[in-house]
mmCIF file of C-alpha atoms in Angstrom:
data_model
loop_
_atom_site.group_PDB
_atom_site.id
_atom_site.type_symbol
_atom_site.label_atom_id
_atom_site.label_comp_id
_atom_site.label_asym_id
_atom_site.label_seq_id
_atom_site.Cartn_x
_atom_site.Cartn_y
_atom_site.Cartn_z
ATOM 1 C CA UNK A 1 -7.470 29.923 7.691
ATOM 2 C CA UNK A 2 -8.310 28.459 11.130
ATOM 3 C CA UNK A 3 -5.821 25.363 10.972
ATOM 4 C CA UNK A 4 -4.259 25.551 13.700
ATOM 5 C CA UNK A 5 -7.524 25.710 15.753
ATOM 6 C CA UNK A 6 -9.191 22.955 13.387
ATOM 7 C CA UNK A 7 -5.899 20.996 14.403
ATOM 8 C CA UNK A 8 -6.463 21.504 18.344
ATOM 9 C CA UNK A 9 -9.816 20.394 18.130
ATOM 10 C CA UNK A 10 -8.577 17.109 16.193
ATOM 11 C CA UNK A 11 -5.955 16.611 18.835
ATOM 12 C CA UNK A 12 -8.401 17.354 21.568
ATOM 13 C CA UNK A 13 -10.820 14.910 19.749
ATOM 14 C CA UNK A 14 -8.030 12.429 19.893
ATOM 15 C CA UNK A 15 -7.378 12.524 23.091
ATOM 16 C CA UNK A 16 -10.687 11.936 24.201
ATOM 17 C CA UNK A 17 -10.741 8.412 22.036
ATOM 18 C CA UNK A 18 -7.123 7.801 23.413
ATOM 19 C CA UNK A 19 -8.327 7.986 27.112
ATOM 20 C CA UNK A 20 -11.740 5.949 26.258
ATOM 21 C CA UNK A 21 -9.868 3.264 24.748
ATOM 22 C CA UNK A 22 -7.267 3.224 27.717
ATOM 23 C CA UNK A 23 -10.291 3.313 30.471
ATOM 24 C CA UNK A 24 -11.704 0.453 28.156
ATOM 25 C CA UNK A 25 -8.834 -1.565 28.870
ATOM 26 C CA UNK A 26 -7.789 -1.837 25.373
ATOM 27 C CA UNK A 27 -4.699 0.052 25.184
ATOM 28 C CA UNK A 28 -2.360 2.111 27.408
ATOM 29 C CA UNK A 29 0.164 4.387 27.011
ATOM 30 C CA UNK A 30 3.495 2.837 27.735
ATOM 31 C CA UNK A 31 2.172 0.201 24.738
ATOM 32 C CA UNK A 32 1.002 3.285 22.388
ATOM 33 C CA UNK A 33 4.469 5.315 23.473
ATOM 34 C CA UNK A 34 5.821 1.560 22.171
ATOM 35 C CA UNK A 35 4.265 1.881 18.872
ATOM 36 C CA UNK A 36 5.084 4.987 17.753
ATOM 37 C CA UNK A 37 8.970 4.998 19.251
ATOM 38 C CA UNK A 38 9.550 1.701 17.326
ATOM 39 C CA UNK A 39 7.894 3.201 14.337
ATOM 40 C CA UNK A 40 10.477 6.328 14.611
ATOM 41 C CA UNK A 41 13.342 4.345 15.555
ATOM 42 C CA UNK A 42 12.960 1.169 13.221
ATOM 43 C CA UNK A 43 11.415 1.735 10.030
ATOM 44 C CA UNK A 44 13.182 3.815 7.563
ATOM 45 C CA UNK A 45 14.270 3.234 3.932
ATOM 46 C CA UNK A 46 17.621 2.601 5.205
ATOM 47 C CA UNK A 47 16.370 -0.563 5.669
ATOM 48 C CA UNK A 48 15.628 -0.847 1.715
ATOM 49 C CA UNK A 49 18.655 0.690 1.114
ATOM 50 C CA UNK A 50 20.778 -2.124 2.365
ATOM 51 C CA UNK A 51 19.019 -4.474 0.936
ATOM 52 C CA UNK A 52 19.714 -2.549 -2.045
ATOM 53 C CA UNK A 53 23.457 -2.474 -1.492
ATOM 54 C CA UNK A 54 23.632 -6.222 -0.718
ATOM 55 C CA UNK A 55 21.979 -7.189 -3.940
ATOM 56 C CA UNK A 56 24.311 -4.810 -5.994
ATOM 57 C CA UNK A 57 27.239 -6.532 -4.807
ATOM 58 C CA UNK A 58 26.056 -9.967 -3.872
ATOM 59 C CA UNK A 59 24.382 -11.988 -7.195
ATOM 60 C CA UNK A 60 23.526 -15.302 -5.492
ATOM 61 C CA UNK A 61 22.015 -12.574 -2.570
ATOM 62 C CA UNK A 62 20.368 -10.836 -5.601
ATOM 63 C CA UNK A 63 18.815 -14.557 -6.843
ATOM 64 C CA UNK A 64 17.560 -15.334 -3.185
ATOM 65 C CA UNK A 65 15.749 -11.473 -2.757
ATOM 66 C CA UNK A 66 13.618 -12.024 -6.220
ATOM 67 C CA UNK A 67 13.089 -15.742 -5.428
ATOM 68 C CA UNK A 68 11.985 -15.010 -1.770
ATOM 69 C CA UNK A 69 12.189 -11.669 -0.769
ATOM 70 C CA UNK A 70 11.239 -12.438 3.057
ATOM 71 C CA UNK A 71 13.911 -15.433 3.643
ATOM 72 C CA UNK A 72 16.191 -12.823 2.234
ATOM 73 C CA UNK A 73 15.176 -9.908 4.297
ATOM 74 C CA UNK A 74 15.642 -12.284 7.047
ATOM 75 C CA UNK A 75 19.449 -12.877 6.663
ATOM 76 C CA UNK A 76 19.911 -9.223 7.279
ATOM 77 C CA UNK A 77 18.057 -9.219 10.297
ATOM 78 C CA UNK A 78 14.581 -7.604 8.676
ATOM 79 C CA UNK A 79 11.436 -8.965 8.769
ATOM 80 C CA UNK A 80 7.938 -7.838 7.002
ATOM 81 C CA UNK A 81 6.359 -9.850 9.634
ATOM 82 C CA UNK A 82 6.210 -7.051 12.573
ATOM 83 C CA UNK A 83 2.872 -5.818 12.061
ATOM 84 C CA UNK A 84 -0.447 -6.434 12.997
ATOM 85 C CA UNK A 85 -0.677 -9.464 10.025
ATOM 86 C CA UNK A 86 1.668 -11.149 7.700
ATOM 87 C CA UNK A 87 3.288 -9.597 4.294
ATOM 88 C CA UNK A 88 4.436 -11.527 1.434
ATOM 89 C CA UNK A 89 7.139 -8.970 0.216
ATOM 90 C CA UNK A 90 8.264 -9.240 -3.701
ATOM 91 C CA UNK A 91 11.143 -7.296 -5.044
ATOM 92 C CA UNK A 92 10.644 -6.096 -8.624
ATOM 93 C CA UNK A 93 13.987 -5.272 -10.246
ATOM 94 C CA UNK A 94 14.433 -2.671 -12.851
ATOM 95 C CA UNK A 95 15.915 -3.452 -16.198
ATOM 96 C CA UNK A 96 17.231 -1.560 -18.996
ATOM 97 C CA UNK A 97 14.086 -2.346 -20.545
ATOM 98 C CA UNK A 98 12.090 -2.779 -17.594
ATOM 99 C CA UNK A 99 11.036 0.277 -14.771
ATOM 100 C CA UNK A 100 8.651 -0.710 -12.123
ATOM 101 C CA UNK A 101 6.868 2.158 -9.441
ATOM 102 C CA UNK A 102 4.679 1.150 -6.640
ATOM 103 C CA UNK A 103 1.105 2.678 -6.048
ATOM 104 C CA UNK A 104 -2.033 1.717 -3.829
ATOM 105 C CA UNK A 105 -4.976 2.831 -5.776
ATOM 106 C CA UNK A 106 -7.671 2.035 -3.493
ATOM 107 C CA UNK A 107 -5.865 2.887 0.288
ATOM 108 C CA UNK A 108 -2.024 3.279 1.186
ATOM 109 C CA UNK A 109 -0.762 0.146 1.165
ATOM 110 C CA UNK A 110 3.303 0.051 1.458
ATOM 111 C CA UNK A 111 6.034 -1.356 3.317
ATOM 112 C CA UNK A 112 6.764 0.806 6.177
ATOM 113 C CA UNK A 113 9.294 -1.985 7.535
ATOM 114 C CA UNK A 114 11.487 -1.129 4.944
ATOM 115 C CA UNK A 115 10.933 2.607 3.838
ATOM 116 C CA UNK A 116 9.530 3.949 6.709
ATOM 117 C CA UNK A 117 6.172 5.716 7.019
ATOM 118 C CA UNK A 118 5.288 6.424 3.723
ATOM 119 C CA UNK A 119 4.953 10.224 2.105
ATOM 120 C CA UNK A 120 1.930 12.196 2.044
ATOM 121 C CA UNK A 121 2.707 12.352 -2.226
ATOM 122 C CA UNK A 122 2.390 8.440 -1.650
ATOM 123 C CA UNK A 123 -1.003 8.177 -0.171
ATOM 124 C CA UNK A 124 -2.708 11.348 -2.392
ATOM 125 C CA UNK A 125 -5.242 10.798 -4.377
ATOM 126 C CA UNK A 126 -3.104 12.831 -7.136
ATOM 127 C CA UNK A 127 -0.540 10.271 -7.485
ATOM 128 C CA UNK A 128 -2.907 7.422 -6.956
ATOM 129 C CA UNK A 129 -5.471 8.355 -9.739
ATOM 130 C CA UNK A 130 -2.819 9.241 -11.914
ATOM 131 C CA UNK A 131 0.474 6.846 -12.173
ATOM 132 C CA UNK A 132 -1.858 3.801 -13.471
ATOM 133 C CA UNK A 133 -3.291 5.874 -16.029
ATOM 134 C CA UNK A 134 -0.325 7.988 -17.093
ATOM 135 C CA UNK A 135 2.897 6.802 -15.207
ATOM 136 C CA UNK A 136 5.360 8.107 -17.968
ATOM 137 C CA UNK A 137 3.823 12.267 -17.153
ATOM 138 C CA UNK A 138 3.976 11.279 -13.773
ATOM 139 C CA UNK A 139 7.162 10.294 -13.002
ATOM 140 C CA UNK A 140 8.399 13.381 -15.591
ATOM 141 C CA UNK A 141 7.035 15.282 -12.827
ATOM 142 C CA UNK A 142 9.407 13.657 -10.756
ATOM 143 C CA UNK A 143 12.377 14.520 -12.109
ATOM 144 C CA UNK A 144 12.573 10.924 -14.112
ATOM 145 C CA UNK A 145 12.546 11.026 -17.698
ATOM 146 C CA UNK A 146 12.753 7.232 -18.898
ATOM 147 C CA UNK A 147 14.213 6.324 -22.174
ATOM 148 C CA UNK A 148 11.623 5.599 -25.212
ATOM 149 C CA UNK A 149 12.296 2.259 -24.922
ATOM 150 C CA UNK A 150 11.914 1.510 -21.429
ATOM 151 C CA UNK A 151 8.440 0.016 -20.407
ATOM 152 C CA UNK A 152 6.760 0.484 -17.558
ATOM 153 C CA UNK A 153 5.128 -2.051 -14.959
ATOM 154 C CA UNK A 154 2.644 0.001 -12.245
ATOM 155 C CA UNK A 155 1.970 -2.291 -9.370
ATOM 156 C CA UNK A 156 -1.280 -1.788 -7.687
ATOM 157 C CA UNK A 157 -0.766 -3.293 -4.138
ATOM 158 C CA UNK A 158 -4.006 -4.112 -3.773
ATOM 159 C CA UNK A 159 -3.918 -7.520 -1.272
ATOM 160 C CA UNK A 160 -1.193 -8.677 1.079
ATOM 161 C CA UNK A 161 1.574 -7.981 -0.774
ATOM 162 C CA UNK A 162 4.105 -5.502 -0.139
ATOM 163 C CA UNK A 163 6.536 -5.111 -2.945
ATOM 164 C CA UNK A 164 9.709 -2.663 -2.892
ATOM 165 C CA UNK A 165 11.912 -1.475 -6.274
ATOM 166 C CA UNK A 166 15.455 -2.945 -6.680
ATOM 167 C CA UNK A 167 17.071 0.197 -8.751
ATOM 168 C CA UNK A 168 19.771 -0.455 -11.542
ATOM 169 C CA UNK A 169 22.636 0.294 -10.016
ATOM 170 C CA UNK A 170 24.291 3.321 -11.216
ATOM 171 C CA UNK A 171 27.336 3.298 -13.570
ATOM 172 C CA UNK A 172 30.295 4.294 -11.986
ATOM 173 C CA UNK A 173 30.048 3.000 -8.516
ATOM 174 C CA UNK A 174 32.168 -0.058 -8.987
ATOM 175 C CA UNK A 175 34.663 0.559 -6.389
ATOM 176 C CA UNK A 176 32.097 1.837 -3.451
ATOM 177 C CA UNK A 177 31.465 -0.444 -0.696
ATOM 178 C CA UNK A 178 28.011 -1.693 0.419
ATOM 179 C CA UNK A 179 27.638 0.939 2.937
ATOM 180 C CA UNK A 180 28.282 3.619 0.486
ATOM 181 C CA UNK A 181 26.315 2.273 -2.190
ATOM 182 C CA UNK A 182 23.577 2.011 0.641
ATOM 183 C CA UNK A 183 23.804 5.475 0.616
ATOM 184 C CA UNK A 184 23.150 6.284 -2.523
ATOM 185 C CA UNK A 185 19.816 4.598 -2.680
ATOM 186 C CA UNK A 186 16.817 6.528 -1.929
ATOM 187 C CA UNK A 187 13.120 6.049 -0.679
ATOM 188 C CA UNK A 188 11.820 7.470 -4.083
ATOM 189 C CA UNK A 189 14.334 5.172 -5.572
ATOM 190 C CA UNK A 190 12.837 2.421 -3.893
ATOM 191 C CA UNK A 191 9.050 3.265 -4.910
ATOM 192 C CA UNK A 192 10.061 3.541 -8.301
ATOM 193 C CA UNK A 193 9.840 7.545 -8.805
ATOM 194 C CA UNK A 194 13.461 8.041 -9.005
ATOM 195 C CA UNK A 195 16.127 5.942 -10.964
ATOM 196 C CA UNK A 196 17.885 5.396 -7.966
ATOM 197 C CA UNK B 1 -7.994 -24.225 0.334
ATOM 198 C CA UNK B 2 -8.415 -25.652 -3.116
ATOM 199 C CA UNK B 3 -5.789 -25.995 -5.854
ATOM 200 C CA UNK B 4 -5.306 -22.373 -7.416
ATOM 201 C CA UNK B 5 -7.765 -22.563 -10.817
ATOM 202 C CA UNK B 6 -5.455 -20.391 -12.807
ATOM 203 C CA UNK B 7 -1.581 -20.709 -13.365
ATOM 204 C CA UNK B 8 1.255 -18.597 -14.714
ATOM 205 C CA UNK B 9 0.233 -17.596 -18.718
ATOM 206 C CA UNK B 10 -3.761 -18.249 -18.334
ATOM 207 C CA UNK B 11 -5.907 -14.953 -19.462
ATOM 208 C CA UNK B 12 -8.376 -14.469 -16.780
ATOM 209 C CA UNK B 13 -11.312 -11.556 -16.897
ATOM 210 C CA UNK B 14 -11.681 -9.367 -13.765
ATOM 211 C CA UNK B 15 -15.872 -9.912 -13.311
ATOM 212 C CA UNK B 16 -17.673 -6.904 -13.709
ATOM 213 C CA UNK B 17 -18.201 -6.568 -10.166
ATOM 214 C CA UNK B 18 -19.735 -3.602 -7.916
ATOM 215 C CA UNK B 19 -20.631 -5.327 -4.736
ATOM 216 C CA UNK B 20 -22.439 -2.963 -2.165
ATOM 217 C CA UNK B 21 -19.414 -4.169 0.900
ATOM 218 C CA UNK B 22 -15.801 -3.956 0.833
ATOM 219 C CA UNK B 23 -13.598 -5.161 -2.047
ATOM 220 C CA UNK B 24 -10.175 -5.242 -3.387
ATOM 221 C CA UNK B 25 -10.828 -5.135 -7.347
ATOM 222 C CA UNK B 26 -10.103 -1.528 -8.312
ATOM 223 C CA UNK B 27 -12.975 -0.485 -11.028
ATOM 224 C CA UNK B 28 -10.520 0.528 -13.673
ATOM 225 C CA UNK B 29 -9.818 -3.306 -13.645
ATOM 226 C CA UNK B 30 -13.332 -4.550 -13.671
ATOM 227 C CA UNK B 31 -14.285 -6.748 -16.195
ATOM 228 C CA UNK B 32 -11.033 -6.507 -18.143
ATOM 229 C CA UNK B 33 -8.913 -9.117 -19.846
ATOM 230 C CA UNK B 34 -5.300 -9.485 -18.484
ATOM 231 C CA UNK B 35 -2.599 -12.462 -17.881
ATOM 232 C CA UNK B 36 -1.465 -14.382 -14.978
ATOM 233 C CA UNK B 37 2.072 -13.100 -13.928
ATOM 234 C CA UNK B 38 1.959 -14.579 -10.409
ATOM 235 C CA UNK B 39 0.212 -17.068 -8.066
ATOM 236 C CA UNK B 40 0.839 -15.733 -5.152
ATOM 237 C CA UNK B 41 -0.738 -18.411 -2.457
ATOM 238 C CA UNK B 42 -4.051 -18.398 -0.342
ATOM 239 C CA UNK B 43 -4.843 -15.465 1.369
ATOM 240 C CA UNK B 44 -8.285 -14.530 3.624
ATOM 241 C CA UNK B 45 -11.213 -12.769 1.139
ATOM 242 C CA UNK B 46 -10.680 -8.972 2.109
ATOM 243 C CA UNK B 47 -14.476 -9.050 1.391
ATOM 244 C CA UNK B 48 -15.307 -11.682 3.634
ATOM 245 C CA UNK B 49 -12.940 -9.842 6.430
ATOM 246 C CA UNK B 50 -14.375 -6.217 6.081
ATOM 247 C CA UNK B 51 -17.823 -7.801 6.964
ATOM 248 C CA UNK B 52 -16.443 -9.543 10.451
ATOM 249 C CA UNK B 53 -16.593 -13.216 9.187
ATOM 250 C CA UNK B 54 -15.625 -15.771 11.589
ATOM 251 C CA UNK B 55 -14.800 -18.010 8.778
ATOM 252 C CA UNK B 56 -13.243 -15.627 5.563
ATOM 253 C CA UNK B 57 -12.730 -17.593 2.262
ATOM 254 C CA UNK B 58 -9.527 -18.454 1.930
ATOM 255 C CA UNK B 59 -8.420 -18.037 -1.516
ATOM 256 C CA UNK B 60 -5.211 -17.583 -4.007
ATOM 257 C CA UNK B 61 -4.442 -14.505 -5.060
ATOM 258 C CA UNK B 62 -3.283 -14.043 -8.424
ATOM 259 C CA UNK B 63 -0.766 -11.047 -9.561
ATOM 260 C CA UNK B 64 -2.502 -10.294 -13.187
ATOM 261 C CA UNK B 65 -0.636 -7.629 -15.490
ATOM 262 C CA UNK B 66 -3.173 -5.336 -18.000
ATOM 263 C CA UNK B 67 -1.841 -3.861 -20.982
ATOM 264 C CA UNK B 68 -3.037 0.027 -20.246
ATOM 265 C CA UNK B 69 -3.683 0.589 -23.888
ATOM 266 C CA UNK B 70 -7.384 -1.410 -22.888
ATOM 267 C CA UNK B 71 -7.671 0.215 -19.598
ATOM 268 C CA UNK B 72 -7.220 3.820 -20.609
ATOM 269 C CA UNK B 73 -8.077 3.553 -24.425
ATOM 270 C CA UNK B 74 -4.951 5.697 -24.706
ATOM 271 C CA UNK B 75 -1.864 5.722 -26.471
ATOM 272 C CA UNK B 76 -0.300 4.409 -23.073
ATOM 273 C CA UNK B 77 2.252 1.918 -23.763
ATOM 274 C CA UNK B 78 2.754 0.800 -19.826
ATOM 275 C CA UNK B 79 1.529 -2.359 -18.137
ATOM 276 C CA UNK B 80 -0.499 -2.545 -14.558
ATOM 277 C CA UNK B 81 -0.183 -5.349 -12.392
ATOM 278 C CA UNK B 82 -2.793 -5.714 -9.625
ATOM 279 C CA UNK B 83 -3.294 -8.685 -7.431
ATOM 280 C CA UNK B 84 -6.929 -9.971 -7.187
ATOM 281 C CA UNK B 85 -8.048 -12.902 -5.293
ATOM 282 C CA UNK B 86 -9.751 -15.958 -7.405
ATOM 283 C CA UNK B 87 -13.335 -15.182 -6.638
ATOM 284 C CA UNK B 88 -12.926 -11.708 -8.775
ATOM 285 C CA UNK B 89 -11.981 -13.617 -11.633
ATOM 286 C CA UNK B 90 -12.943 -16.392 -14.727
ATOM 287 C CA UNK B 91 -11.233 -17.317 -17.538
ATOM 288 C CA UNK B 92 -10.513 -15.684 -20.502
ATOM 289 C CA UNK B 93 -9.869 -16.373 -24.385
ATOM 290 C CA UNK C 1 -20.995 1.769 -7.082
ATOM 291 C CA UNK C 2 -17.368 1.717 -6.654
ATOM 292 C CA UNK C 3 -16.307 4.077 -3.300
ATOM 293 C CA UNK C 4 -14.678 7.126 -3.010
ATOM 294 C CA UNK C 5 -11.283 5.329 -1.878
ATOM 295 C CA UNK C 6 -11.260 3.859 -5.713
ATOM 296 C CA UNK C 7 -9.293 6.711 -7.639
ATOM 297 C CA UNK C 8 -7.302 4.758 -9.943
ATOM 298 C CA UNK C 9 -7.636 6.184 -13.055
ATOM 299 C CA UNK C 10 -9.757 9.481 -12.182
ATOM 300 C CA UNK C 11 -8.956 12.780 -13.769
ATOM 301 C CA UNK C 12 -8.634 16.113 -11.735
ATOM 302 C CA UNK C 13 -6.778 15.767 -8.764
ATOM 303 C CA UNK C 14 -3.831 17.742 -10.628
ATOM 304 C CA UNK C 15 0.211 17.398 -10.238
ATOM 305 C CA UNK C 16 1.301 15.654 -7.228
ATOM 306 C CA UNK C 17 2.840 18.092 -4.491
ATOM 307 C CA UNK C 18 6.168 16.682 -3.081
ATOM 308 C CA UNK C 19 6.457 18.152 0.783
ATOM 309 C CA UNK C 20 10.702 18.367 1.025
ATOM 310 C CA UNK C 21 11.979 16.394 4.366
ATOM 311 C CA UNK C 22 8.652 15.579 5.065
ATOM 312 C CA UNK C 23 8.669 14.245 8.861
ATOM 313 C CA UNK C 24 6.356 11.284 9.593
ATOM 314 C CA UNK C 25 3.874 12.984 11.598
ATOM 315 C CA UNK C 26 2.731 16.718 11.268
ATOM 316 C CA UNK C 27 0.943 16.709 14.883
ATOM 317 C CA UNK C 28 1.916 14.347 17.910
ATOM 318 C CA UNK C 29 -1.897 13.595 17.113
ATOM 319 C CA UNK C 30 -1.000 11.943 14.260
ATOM 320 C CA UNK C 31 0.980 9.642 15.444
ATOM 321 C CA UNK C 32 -1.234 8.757 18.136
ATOM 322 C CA UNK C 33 -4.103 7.711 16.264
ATOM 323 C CA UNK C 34 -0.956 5.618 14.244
ATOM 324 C CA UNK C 35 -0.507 4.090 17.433
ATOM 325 C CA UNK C 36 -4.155 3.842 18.460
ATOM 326 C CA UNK C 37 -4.966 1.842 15.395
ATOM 327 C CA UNK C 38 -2.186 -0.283 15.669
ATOM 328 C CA UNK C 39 -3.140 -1.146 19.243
ATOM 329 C CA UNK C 40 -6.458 -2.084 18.210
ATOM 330 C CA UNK C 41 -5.378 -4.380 15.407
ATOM 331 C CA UNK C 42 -3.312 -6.456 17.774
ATOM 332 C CA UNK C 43 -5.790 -6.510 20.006
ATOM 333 C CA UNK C 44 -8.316 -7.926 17.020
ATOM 334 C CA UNK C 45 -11.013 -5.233 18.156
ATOM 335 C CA UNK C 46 -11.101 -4.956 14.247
ATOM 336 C CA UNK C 47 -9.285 -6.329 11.461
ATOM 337 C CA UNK C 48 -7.493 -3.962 8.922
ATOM 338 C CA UNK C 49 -10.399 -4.685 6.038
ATOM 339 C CA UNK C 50 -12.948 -3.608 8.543
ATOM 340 C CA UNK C 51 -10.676 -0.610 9.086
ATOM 341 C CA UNK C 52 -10.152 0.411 5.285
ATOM 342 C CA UNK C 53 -14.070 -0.407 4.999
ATOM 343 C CA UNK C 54 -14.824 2.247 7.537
ATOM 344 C CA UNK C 55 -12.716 4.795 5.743
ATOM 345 C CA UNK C 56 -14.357 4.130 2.485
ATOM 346 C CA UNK C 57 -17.908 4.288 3.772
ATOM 347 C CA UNK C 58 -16.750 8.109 4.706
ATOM 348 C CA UNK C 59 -18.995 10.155 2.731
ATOM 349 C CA UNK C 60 -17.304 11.029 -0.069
ATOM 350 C CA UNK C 61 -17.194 15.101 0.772
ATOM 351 C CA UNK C 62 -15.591 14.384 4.210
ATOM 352 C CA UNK C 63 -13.319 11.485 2.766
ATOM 353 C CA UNK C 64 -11.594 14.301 0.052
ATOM 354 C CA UNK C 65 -11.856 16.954 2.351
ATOM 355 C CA UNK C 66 -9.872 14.923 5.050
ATOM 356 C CA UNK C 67 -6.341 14.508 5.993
ATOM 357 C CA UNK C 68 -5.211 11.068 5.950
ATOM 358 C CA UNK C 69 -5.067 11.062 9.601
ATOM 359 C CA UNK C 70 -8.284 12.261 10.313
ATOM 360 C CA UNK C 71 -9.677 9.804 8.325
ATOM 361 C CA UNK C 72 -7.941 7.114 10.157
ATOM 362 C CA UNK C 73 -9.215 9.351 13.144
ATOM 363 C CA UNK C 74 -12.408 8.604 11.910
ATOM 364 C CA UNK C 75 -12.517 4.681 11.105
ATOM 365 C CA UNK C 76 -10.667 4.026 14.887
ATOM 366 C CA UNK C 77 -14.175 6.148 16.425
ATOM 367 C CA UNK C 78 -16.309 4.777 14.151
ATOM 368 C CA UNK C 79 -15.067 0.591 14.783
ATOM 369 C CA UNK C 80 -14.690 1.562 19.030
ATOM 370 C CA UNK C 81 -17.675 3.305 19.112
ATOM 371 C CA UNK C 82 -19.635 2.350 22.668
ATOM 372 C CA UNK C 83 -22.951 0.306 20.696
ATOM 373 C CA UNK C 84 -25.980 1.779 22.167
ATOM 374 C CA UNK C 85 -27.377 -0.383 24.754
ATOM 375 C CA UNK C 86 -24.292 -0.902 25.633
ATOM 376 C CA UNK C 87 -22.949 0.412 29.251
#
């Protein structure tokens, strides 16, 4: 295979559009240096994770995040509204009867805020084709075997929304505190491929 | 923008839909019946945006949940949810 | 006819490959284009339904055969491109 040649001639392609955009005024480094260190820095599913945490221990915090998930993102000092347009953000809590898992048939849609740049699995046309059609084989594949009785909701983020998983949380942990039930909470957790 | 047509509980029909530009209504959804779950406000026409309009529609978007059993023809038990602006949809007995 | 981008219920794209501790960029290109399409958004050279529309117009070949970044690579050249006439 010649991918490491293929992949200098992308980055050499790239730099040619990076230095026509600059010379065009439209960008320039220190701003694009900007971008992708507040990406690195910022946006990780720690972010989802405490939200996570705070709802486990916190009911009338739990209440507020499915009522309105952005006022409530906003009293821990998170916001959806960073990027280049707003986000209505909805969390969808599981249930004993109830499991939900995320998807963006048609693009990539997700909430990097919160979980960070998403996972090439995430954005594949594998997973996207396949967890509205069969979610139950899909998220076997993952590891997560849901009871009989549990029923599935896929959401297809297909407008502005942004939507994140709250996970049951996990029997057991009554005597953790919010930073170590934080922990415990994952990014696949908080797409809805893993129970927690 | 307008009142929203459709509320909570109201059974709306994706149109069957295939526009030649941009839009936001995945096929498996076209012209099937599902339920209101959500009204989720006004929000620009994606369509309307992908083709540089000054002016987009604005419209309210509606989260509407299909039973997969009529998507897939399947056994599948599960429900999909996807959020479709009021121009992809009428209502539905 | 519905595009390329619209897989939601398609057969044949097989199991879905997990990469372990997966890093957010494989190539420092990556994350510039990341960056160069954020830049442009802010900037309103093109809004992001213009953007997904120029990643869906991809023909389909190139759109499966590409990585997700080089089809973002593709949509940023495609929406910047100098017009002819132009300069």
């Amino acid at each position: 295979m010649s991918g490491q040649h293929a992949s200098s001639q992308t980055a050499a392609r790239v730099r040619r559009l990076e230095e026509r955009l600059i010379d065009a005024g439209l960008t320039s480094d220190d701003e694009l240096d900007g971008i992708i260190g507040r990406l690195l820095s910022g946006a990780s599913p720690a972010n989802g994770a405490r939200v996570v945490a705070r709802a486990w221990i916190d009911p009338a915090y739990r209440e507020r995040l499915l009522a309105d998930a952005n006022a409530a993102l906003e009293e821990l000092g998170l916001s959806m509204s960073t990027g280049p347009q707003p986000q209505r953000f909805t969390v969808v809590p599981n249930t004993p009867d109830t499991h939900n898992v995320l998807v963006c048939t048609l693009c990539s849609c997700y909430p990097i805020a919160l979980l960070g740049p998403s996972p090439s699995w995430y954005k594949s046309e594998a997973y996207r084709s396949r967890v509205v059609r069969e979610p139950r084989a899909v998220l076997a594949e993952f590891g997560l075997e849901l009871p009989a009785g549990t029923g599935i909701v896929v959401h297809d983020t297909s407008a502005e929304s942004r939507h994140m998983v709250l996970p049951m949380r996990p029997a057991g942990t009554d005597g953790l505190a919010e930073d170590a039930l934080a922990a415990l909470v994952t990014r696949e957790g908080l797409i809805g491929t893993a129970a927690v | 923008m307008a009142e929203p047509r459709f509320a909570v509980g109201d059974r709306v029909r994706a149109l069957p839909v295939d526009p030649p530009h941009h839009t936001r209504v995945p096929r498996y959804a076209r012209g099937q019946v599902g339920e209101v779950v959500e009204v989720q406000g006004a929000w620009p026409l994606a369509d309307d945006r992908a083709r540089g309009f000054g002016s987009p529609r604005v419209e309210a978007v509606y989260t509407v949940r299909f039973p997969a059993g009529a998507l897939w023809g399947a056994a599948e038990e599960h429900w999909v949810q996807v959020e479709l602006w009021e121009s992809y949809l009428e209502g539905a007995t | 006819m519905a595009r390329v981008n619209d897989v939601g219920g398609q057969s044949g794209f097989g199991r879905v490959t997990v990469e372990p501790d997966e890093p957010p960029f494989h190539a420092d290109w990556e994350a510039r284009v990341y960056a160069l399409n954020v830049a442009m958004l802010r900037r309103g050279v093109y809004n992001l339904d213009q953007f997904r529309d120029a990643i869906e117009r991809m023909p389909p070949a190139e759109y499966l055969a590409a990585s997700y970044y080089e089809r973002w690579l593709h949509a940023v050249e495609a929406l910047t491109a100098p017009r002819s006439g132009d300069g």
